[in-house]
mmCIF file of C-alpha atoms and ligand atoms in Angstrom:
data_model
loop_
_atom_site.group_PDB
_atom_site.id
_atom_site.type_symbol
_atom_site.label_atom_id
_atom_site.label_comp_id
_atom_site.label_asym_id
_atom_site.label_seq_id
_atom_site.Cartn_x
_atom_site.Cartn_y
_atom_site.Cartn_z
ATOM 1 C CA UNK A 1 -14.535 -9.015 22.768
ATOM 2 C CA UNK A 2 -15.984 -5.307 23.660
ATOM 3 C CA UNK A 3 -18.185 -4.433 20.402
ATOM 4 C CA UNK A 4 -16.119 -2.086 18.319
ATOM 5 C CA UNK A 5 -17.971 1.443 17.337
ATOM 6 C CA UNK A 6 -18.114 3.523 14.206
ATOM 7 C CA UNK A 7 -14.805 5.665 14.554
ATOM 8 C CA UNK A 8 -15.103 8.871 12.432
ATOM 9 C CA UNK A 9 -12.368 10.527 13.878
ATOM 10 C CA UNK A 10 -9.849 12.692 11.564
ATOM 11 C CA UNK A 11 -6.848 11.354 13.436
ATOM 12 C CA UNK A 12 -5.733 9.213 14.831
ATOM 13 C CA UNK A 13 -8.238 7.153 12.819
ATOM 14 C CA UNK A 14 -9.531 4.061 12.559
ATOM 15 C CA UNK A 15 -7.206 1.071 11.928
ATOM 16 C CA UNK A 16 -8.153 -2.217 9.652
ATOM 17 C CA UNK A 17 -9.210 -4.956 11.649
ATOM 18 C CA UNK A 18 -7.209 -7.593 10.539
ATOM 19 C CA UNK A 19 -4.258 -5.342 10.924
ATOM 20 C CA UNK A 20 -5.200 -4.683 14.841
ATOM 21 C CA UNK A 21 -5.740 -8.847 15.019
ATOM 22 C CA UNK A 22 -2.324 -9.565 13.169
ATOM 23 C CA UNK A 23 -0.791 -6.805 15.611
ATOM 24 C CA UNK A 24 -2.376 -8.767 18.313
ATOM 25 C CA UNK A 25 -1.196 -12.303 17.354
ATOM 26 C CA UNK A 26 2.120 -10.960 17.102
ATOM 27 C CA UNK A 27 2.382 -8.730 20.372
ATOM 28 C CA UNK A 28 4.150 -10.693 22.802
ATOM 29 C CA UNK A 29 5.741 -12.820 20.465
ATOM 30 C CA UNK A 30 7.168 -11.623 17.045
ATOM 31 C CA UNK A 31 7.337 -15.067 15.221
ATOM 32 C CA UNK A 32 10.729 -16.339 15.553
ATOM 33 C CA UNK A 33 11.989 -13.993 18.042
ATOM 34 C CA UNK A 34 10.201 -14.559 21.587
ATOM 35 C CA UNK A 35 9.653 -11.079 22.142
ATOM 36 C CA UNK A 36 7.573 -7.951 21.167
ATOM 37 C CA UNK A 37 8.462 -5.818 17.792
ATOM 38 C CA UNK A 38 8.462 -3.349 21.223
ATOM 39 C CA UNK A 39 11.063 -5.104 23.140
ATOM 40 C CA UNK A 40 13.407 -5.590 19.852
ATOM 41 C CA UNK A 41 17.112 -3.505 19.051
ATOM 42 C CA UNK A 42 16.223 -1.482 16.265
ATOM 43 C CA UNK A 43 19.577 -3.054 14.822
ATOM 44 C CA UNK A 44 18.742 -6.381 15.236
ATOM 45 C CA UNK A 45 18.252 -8.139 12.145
ATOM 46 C CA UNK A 46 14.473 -9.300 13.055
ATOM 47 C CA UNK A 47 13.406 -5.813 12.796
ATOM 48 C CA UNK A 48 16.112 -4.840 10.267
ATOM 49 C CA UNK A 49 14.319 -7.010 8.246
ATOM 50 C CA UNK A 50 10.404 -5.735 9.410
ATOM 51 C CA UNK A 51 11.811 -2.265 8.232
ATOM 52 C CA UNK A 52 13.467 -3.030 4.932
ATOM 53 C CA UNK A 53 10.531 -4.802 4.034
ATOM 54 C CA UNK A 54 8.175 -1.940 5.318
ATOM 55 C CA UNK A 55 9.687 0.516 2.988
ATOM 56 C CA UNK A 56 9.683 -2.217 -0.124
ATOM 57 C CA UNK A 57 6.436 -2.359 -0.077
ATOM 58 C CA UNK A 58 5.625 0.867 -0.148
ATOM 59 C CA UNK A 59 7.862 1.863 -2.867
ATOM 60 C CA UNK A 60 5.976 -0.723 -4.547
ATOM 61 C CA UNK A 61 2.299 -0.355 -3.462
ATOM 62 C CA UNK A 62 2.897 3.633 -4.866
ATOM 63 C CA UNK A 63 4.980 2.787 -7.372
ATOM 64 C CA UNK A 64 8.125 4.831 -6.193
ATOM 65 C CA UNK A 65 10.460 5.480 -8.520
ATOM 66 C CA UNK A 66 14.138 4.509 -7.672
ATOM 67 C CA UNK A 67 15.412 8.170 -7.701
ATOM 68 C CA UNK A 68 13.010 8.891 -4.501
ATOM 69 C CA UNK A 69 14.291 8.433 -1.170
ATOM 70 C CA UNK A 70 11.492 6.905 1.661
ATOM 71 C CA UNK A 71 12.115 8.557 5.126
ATOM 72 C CA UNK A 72 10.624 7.046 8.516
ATOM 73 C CA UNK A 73 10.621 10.461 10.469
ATOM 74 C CA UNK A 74 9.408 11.312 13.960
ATOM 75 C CA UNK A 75 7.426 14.439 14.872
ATOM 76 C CA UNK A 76 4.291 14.422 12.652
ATOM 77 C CA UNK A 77 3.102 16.760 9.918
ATOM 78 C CA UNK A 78 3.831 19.478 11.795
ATOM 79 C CA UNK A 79 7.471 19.198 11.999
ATOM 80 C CA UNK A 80 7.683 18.749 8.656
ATOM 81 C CA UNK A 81 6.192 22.151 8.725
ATOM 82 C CA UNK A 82 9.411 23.667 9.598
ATOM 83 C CA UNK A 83 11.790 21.205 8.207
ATOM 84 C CA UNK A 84 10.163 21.729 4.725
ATOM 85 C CA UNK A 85 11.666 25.357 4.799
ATOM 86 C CA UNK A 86 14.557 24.045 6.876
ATOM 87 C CA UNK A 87 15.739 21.763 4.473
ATOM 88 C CA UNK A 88 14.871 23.337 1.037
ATOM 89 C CA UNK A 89 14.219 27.498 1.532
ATOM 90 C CA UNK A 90 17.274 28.196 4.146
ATOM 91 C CA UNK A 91 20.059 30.204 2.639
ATOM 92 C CA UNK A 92 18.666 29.499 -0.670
ATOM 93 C CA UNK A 93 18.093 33.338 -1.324
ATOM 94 C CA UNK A 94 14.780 32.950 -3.139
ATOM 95 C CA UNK A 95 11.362 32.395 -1.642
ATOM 96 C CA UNK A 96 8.648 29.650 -1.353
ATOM 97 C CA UNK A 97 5.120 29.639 -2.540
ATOM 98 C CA UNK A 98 2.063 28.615 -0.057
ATOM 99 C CA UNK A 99 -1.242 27.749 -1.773
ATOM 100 C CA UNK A 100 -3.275 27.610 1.169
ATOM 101 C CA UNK A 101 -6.780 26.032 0.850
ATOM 102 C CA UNK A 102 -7.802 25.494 4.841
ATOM 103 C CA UNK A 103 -6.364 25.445 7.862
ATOM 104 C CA UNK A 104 -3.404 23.039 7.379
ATOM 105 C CA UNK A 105 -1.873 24.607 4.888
ATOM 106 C CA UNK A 106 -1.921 28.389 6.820
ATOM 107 C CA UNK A 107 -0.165 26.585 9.643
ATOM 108 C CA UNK A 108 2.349 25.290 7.309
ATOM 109 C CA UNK A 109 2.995 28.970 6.024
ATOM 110 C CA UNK A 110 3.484 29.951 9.652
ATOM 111 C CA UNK A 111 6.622 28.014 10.499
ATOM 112 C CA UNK A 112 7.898 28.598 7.101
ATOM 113 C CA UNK A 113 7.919 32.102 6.921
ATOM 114 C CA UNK A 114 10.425 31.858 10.546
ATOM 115 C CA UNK A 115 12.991 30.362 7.931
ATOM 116 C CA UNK A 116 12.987 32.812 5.587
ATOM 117 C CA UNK A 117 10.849 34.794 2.471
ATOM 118 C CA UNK A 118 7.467 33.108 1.370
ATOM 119 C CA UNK A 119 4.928 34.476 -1.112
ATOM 120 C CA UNK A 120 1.159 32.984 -1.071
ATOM 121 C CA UNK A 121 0.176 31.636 -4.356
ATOM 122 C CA UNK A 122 -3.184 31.492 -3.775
ATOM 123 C CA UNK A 123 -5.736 31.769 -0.383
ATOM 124 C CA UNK A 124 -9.084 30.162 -0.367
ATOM 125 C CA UNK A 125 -9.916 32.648 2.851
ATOM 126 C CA UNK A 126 -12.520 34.552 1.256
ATOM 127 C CA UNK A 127 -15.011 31.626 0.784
ATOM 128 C CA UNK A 128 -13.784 30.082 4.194
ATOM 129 C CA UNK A 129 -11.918 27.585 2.498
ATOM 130 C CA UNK A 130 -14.639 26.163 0.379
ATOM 131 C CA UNK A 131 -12.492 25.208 -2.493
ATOM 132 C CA UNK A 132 -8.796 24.650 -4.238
ATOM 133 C CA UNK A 133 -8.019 27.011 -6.681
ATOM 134 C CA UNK A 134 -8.369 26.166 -10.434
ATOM 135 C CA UNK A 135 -4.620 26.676 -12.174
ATOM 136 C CA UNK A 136 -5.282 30.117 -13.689
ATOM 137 C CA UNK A 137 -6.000 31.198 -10.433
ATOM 138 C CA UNK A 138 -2.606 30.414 -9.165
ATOM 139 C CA UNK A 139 -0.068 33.079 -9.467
ATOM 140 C CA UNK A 140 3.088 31.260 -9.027
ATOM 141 C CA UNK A 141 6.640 32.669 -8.824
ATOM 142 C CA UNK A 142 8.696 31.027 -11.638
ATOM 143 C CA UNK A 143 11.837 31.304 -9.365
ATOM 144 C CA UNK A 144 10.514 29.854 -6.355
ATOM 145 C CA UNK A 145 12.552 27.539 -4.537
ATOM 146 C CA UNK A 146 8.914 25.282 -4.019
ATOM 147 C CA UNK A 147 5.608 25.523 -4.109
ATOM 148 C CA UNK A 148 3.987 23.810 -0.764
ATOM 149 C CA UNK A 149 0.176 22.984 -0.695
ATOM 150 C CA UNK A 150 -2.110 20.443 1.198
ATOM 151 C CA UNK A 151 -3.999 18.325 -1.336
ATOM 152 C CA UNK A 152 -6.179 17.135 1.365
ATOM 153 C CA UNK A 153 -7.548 19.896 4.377
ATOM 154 C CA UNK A 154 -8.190 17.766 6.978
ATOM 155 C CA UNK A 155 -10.460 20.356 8.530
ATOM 156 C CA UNK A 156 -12.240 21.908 5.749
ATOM 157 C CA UNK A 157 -12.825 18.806 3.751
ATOM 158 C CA UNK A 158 -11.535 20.455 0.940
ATOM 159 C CA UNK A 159 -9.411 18.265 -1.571
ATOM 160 C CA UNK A 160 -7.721 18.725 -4.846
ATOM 161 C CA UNK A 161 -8.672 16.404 -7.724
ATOM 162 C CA UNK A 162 -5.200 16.507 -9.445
ATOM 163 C CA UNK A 163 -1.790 18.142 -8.551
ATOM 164 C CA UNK A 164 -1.663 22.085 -9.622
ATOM 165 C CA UNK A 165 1.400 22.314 -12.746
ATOM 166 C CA UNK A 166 4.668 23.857 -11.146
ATOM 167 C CA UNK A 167 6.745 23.902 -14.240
ATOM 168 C CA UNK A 168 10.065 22.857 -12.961
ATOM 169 C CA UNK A 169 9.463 24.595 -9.123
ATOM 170 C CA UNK A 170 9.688 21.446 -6.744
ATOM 171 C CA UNK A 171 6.205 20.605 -5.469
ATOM 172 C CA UNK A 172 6.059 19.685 -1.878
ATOM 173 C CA UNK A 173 2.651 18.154 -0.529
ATOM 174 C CA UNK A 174 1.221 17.627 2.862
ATOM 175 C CA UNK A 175 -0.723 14.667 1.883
ATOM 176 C CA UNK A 176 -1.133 13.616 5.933
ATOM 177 C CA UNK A 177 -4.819 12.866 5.469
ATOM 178 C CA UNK A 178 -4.886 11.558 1.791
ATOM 179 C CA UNK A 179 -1.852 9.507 1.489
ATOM 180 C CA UNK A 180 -2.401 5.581 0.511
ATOM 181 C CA UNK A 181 -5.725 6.733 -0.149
ATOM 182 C CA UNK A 182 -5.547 6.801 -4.120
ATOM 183 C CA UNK A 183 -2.728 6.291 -6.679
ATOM 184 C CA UNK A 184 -0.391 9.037 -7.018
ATOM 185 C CA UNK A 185 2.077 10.306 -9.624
ATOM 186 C CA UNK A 186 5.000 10.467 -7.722
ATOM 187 C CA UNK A 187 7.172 11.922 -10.666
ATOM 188 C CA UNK A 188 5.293 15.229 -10.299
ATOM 189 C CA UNK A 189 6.420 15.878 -6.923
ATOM 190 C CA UNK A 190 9.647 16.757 -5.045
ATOM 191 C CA UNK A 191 8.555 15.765 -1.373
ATOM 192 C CA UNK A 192 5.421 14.081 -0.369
ATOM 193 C CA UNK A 193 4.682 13.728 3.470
ATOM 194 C CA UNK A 194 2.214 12.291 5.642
ATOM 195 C CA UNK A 195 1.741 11.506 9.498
ATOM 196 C CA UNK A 196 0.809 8.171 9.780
ATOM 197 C CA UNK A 197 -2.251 8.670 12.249
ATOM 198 C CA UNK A 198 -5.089 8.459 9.210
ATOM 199 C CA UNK A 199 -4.261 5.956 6.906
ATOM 200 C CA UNK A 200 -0.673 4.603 7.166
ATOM 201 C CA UNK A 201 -0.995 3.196 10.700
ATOM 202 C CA UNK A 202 -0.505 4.806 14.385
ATOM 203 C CA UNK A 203 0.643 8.301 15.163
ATOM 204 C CA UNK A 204 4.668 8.565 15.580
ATOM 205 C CA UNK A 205 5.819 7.980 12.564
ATOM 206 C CA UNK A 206 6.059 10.220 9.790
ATOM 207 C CA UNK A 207 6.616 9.207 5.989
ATOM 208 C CA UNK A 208 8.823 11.721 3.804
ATOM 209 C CA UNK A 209 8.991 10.786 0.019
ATOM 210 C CA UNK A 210 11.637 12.917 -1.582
ATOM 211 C CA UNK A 211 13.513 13.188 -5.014
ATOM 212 C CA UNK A 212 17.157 12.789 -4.361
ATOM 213 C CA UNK A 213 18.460 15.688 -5.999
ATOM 214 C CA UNK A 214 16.846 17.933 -3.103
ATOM 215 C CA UNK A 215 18.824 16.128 -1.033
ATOM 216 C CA UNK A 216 21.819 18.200 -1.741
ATOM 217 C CA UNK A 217 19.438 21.540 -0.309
ATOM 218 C CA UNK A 218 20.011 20.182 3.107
ATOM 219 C CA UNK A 219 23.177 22.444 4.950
ATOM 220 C CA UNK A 220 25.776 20.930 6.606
ATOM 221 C CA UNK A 221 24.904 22.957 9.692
ATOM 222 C CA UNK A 222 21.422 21.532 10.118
ATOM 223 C CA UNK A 223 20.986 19.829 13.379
ATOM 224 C CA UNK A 224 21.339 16.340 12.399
ATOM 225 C CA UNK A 225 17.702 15.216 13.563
ATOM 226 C CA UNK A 226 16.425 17.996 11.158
ATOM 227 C CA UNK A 227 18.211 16.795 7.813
ATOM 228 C CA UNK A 228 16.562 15.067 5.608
ATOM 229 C CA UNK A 229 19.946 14.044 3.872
ATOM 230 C CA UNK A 230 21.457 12.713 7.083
ATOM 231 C CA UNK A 231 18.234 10.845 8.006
ATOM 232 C CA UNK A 232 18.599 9.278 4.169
ATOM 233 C CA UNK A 233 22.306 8.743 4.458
ATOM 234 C CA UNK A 234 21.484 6.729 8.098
ATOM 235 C CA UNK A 235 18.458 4.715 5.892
ATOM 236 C CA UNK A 236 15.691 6.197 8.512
ATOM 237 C CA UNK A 237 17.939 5.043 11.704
ATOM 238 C CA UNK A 238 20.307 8.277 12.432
ATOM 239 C CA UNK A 239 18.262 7.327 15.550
ATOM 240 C CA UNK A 240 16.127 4.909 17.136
ATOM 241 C CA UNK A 241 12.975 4.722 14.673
ATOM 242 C CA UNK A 242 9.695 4.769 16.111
ATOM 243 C CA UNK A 243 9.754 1.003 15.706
ATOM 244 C CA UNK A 244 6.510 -0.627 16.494
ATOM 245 C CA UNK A 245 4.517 2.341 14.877
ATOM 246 C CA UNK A 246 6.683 1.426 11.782
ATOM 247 C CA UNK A 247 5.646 -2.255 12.091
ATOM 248 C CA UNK A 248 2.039 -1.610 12.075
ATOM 249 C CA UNK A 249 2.615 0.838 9.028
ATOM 250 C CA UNK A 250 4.264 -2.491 7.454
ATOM 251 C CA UNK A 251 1.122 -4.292 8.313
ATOM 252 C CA UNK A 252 -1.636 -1.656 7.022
ATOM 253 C CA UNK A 253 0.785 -1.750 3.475
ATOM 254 C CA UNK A 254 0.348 -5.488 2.977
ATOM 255 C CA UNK A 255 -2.969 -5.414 4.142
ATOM 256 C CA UNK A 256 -3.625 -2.496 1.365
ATOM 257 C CA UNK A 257 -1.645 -5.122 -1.347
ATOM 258 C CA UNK A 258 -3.116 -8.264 -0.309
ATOM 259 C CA UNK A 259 -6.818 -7.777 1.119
ATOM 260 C CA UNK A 260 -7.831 -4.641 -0.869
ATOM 261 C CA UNK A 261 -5.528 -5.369 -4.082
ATOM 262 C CA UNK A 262 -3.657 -1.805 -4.564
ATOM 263 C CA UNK A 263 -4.423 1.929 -4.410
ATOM 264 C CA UNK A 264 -6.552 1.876 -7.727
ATOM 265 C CA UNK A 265 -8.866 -0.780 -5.799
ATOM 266 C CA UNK A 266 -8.780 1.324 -2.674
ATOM 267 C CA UNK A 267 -9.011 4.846 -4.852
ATOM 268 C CA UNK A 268 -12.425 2.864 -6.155
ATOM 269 C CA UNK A 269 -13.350 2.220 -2.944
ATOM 270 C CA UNK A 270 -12.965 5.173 -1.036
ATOM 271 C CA UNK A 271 -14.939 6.968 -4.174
ATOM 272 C CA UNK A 272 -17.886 4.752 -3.385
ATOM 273 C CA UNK A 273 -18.119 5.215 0.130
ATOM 274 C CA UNK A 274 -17.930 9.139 0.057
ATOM 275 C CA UNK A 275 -20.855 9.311 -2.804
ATOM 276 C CA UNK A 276 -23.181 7.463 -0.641
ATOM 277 C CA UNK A 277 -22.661 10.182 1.960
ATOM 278 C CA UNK A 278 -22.591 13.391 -0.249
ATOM 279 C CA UNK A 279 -25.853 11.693 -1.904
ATOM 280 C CA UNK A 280 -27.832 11.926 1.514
ATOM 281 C CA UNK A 281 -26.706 15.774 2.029
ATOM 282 C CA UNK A 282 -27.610 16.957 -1.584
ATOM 283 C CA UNK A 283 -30.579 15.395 -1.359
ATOM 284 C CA UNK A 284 -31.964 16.503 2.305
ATOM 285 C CA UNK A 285 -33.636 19.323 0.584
ATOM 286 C CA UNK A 286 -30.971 21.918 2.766
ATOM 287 C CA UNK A 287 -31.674 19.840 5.747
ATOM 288 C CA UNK A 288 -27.749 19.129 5.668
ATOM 289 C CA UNK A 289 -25.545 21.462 3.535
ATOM 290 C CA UNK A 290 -21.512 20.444 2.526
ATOM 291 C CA UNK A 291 -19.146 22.742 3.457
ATOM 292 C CA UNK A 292 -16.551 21.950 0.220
ATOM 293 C CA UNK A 293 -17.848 22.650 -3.750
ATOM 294 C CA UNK A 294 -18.984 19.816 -5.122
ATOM 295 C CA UNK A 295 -15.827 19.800 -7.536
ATOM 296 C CA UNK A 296 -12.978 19.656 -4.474
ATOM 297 C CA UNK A 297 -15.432 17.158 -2.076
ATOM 298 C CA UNK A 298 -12.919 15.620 0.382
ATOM 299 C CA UNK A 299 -13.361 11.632 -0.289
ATOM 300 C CA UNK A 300 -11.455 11.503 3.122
ATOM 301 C CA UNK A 301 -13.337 13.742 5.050
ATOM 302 C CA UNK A 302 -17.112 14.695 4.505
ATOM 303 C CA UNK A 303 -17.507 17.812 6.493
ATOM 304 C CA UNK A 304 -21.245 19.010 6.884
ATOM 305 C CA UNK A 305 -23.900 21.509 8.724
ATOM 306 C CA UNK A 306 -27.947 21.100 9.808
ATOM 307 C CA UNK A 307 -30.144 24.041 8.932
ATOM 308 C CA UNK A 308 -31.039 24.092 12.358
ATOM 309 C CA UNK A 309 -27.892 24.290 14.377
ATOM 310 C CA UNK A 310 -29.913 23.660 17.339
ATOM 311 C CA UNK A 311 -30.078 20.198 15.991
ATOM 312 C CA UNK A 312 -26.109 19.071 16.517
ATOM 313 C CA UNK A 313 -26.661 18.299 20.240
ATOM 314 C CA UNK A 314 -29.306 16.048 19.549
ATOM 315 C CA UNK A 315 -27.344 14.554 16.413
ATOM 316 C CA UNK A 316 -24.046 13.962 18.032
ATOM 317 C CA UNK A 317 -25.543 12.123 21.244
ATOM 318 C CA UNK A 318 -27.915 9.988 19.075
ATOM 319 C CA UNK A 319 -25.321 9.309 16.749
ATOM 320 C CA UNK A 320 -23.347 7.974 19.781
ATOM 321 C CA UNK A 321 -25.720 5.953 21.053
ATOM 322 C CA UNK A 322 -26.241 4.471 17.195
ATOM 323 C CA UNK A 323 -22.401 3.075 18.375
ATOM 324 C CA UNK A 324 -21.436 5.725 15.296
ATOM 325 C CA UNK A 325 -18.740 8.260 16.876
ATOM 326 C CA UNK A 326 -16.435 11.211 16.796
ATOM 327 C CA UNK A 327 -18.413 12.946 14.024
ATOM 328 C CA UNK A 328 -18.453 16.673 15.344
ATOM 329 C CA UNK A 329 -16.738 18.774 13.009
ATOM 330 C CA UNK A 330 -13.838 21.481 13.929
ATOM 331 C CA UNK A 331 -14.668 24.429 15.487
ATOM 332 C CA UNK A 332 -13.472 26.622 12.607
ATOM 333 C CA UNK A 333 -15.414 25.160 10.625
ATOM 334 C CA UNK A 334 -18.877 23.641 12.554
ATOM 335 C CA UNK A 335 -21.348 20.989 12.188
ATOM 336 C CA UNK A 336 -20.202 17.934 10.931
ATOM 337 C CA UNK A 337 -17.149 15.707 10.032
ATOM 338 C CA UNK A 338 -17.203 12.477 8.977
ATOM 339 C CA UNK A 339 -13.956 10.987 8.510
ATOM 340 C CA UNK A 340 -13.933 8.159 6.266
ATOM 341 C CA UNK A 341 -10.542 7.086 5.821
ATOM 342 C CA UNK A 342 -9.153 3.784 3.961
ATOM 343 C CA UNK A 343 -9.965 1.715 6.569
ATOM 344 C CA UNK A 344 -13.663 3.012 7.608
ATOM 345 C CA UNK A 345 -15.972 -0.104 6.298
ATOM 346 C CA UNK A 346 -18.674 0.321 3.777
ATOM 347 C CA UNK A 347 -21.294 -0.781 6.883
ATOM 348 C CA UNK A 348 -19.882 2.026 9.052
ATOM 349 C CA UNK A 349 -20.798 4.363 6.215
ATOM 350 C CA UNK A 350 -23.789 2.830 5.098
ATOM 351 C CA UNK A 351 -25.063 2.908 9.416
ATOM 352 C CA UNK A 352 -24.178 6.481 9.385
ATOM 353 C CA UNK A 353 -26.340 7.223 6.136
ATOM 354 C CA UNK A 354 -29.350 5.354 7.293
ATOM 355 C CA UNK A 355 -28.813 7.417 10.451
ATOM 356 C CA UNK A 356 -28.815 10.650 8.766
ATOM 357 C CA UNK A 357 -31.447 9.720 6.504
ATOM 358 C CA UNK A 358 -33.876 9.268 9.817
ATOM 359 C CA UNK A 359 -32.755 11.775 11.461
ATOM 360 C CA UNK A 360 -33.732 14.003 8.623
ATOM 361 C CA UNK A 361 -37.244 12.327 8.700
ATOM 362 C CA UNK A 362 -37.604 12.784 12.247
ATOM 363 C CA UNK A 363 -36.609 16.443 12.630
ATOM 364 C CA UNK A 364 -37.087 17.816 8.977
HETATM 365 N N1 PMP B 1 -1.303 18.209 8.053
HETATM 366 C C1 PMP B 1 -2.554 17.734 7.949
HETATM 367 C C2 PMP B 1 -3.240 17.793 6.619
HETATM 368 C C3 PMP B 1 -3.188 17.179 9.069
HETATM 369 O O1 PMP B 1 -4.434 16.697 8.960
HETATM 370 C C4 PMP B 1 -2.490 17.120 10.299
HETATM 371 C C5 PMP B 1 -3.077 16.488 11.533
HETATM 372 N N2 PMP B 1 -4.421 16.401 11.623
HETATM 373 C C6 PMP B 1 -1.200 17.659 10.366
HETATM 374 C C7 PMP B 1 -0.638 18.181 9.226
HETATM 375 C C8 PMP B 1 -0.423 17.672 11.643
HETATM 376 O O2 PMP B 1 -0.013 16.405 11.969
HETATM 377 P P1 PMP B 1 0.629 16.050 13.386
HETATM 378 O O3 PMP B 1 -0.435 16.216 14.402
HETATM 379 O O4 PMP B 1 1.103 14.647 13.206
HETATM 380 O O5 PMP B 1 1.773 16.989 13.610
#
């Protein structure tokens, strides 16, 4: 086999290894069925069955409780960025709070302020989205119809510890770059969602987590492939899912239950692997500086600038050759990104530290 790199791309992302080898056992034939998960009816019972048991173990790996819907949705994060509003602010007559903390979240207010009134909680512009707000900070609307933020910026590498208090406002959450990543309270939220492409499993499939009660938000004059209650109604098949997508989704779950042993193992994990990188930049002596606070560090995405910006050339195309890729940062924000998702080894971050740490040495 070709020698696999070091993929730190933000998305889509690296995949587990033994989920890629499963996926390869089983591409031509499915056991049992003598043809592809891509060849298959998406009402056949074979991947009835692969879906059914996709979205049981979720529920269970995140501990979903049973008044939660689980939607399989096409059209990534961002068209959740309209049917958010779509779905929950339409002909509600009240408005919707944004906390916006990097560049995610300002797209998100974008398409939701085309559905109707919208009120920003709280913007992280003036430090260039350095940081999430603290909860004092926040000045919420007590009759909002939800408060939307992004606990993860994909971008900025900013990422909130804990979930801000709404009171009884709905909190929505792009989690698209967090989710599976660490335990989370579902209880606290009205709608979670996440594009697969960073830790769930391949781009085309989006995952919608949403209390049932909102449910009854969606209008009966929605287009259909916009409702979230007549996608939950039709059990994620109103029409054809993005089936093979959802099958390696299925197969990055178990391999989450199974080889890792949960989200607290993962959570543990993930914590480990980011320290050893935030310990090389605080202690180049400025050589490399983080672009988050230390209090809101991304454990997802470790965003970073040299001193010497004359230096990312020359760090990006030795980095490459060191078979350790992907690592330039976005041009909002510069320098560095190192995306470390779930499935990102310890060795891939330990190579990239050691290659930091000489680079340092060489040009410091
Ligand atoms: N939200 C966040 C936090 C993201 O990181 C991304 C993609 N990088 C999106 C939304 C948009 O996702 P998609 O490209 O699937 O529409």
């Amino acid at each position: 086999m070709e020698k696999r790199v070091y993929n730190f791309s933000a998305g889509p992302a690296v995949l587990p290894l033994p989920v890629l080898e499963k996926a390869q056992r089983e591409l031509v034939c499915y056991p049992g069925q003598g043809m592809s998960v891509m060849e298959m009816s998406h009402r056949s019972d074979a991947f009835i069955e692969i879906m059914t048991r996709t979205e049981r173990d979720l529920r269970a790996l995140l501990g979903v409780p049973d008044n939660y819907k689980v939607l399989f949705l096409q059209g990534g994060g961002r068209l959740q960025f309209s049917m958010v509003p779509m779905n929950l602010l339409r002909g509600t007559g009240k408005s919707a709070d944004y906390i916006l903390t990097g560049s995610w979240g300002k797209d998100a207010l974008k398409e939701a302020q085309r559905e109707g009134e919208t009120r920003v909680a709280w913007d992280g512009k003036e430090g260039n989205y350095h940081r999430v707000p603290s909860q004092a900070e926040l000045k919420l609307d007590p009759n909002a119809t939800y408060v939307h933020f992004t606990i993860n910026e994909t971008i900025q590498g900013v990422q909130f510890p804990r979930e801000p208090e709404t009171g009884n406002v709905p909190l929505v959450c792009d989690a698209s770059s967090e989710f599976l990543s660490r335990p989370v309270p579902i209880n606290k939220y009205g709608l979670i969602y996440a594009c697969a492409q960073k830790n769930a499993g391949p781009a085309g499939v989006t995952i919608v987590i949403v209390r049932e009660d909102l449910l009854a938000r969606s209008a009966e004059s929605l287009p259909g492939m916009l409702s979230y209650k007549v996608h939950a109604d039709a059990d994620s098949a109103f029409n054809t899912p993005p089936c093979y997508a959802l099958y390696v989704v299925g197969l990055v779950v178990e391999w989450l239950r199974d080889t890792i042993g949960g989200l607290d193992k993962m959570h543990q994990l993930n914590q480990k692997k980011a320290a050893r990188l935030y310990e090389v930049i605080d202690q180049s002596n400025g050589f490399y500086t983080g672009h988050a606070t230390n209090d809101c560090r991304s454990l997802m995405n470790v965003t970073f600038r040299m001193k010497n910006a004359e230096l990312d050339k020359p760090f990006n195309k030795e980095a490459e050759a060191a078979g350790l890729v992907t690592l330039k940062g976005h041009r909002s924000v510069g320098g560095f990104r190192a995306s470390i998702y779930n499935a990102m080894p310890p060795e891939g971050v330990e190579a990239l530290r050691e290659f930091m740490l000489d680079f340092a040495r060489k040009h410091g």
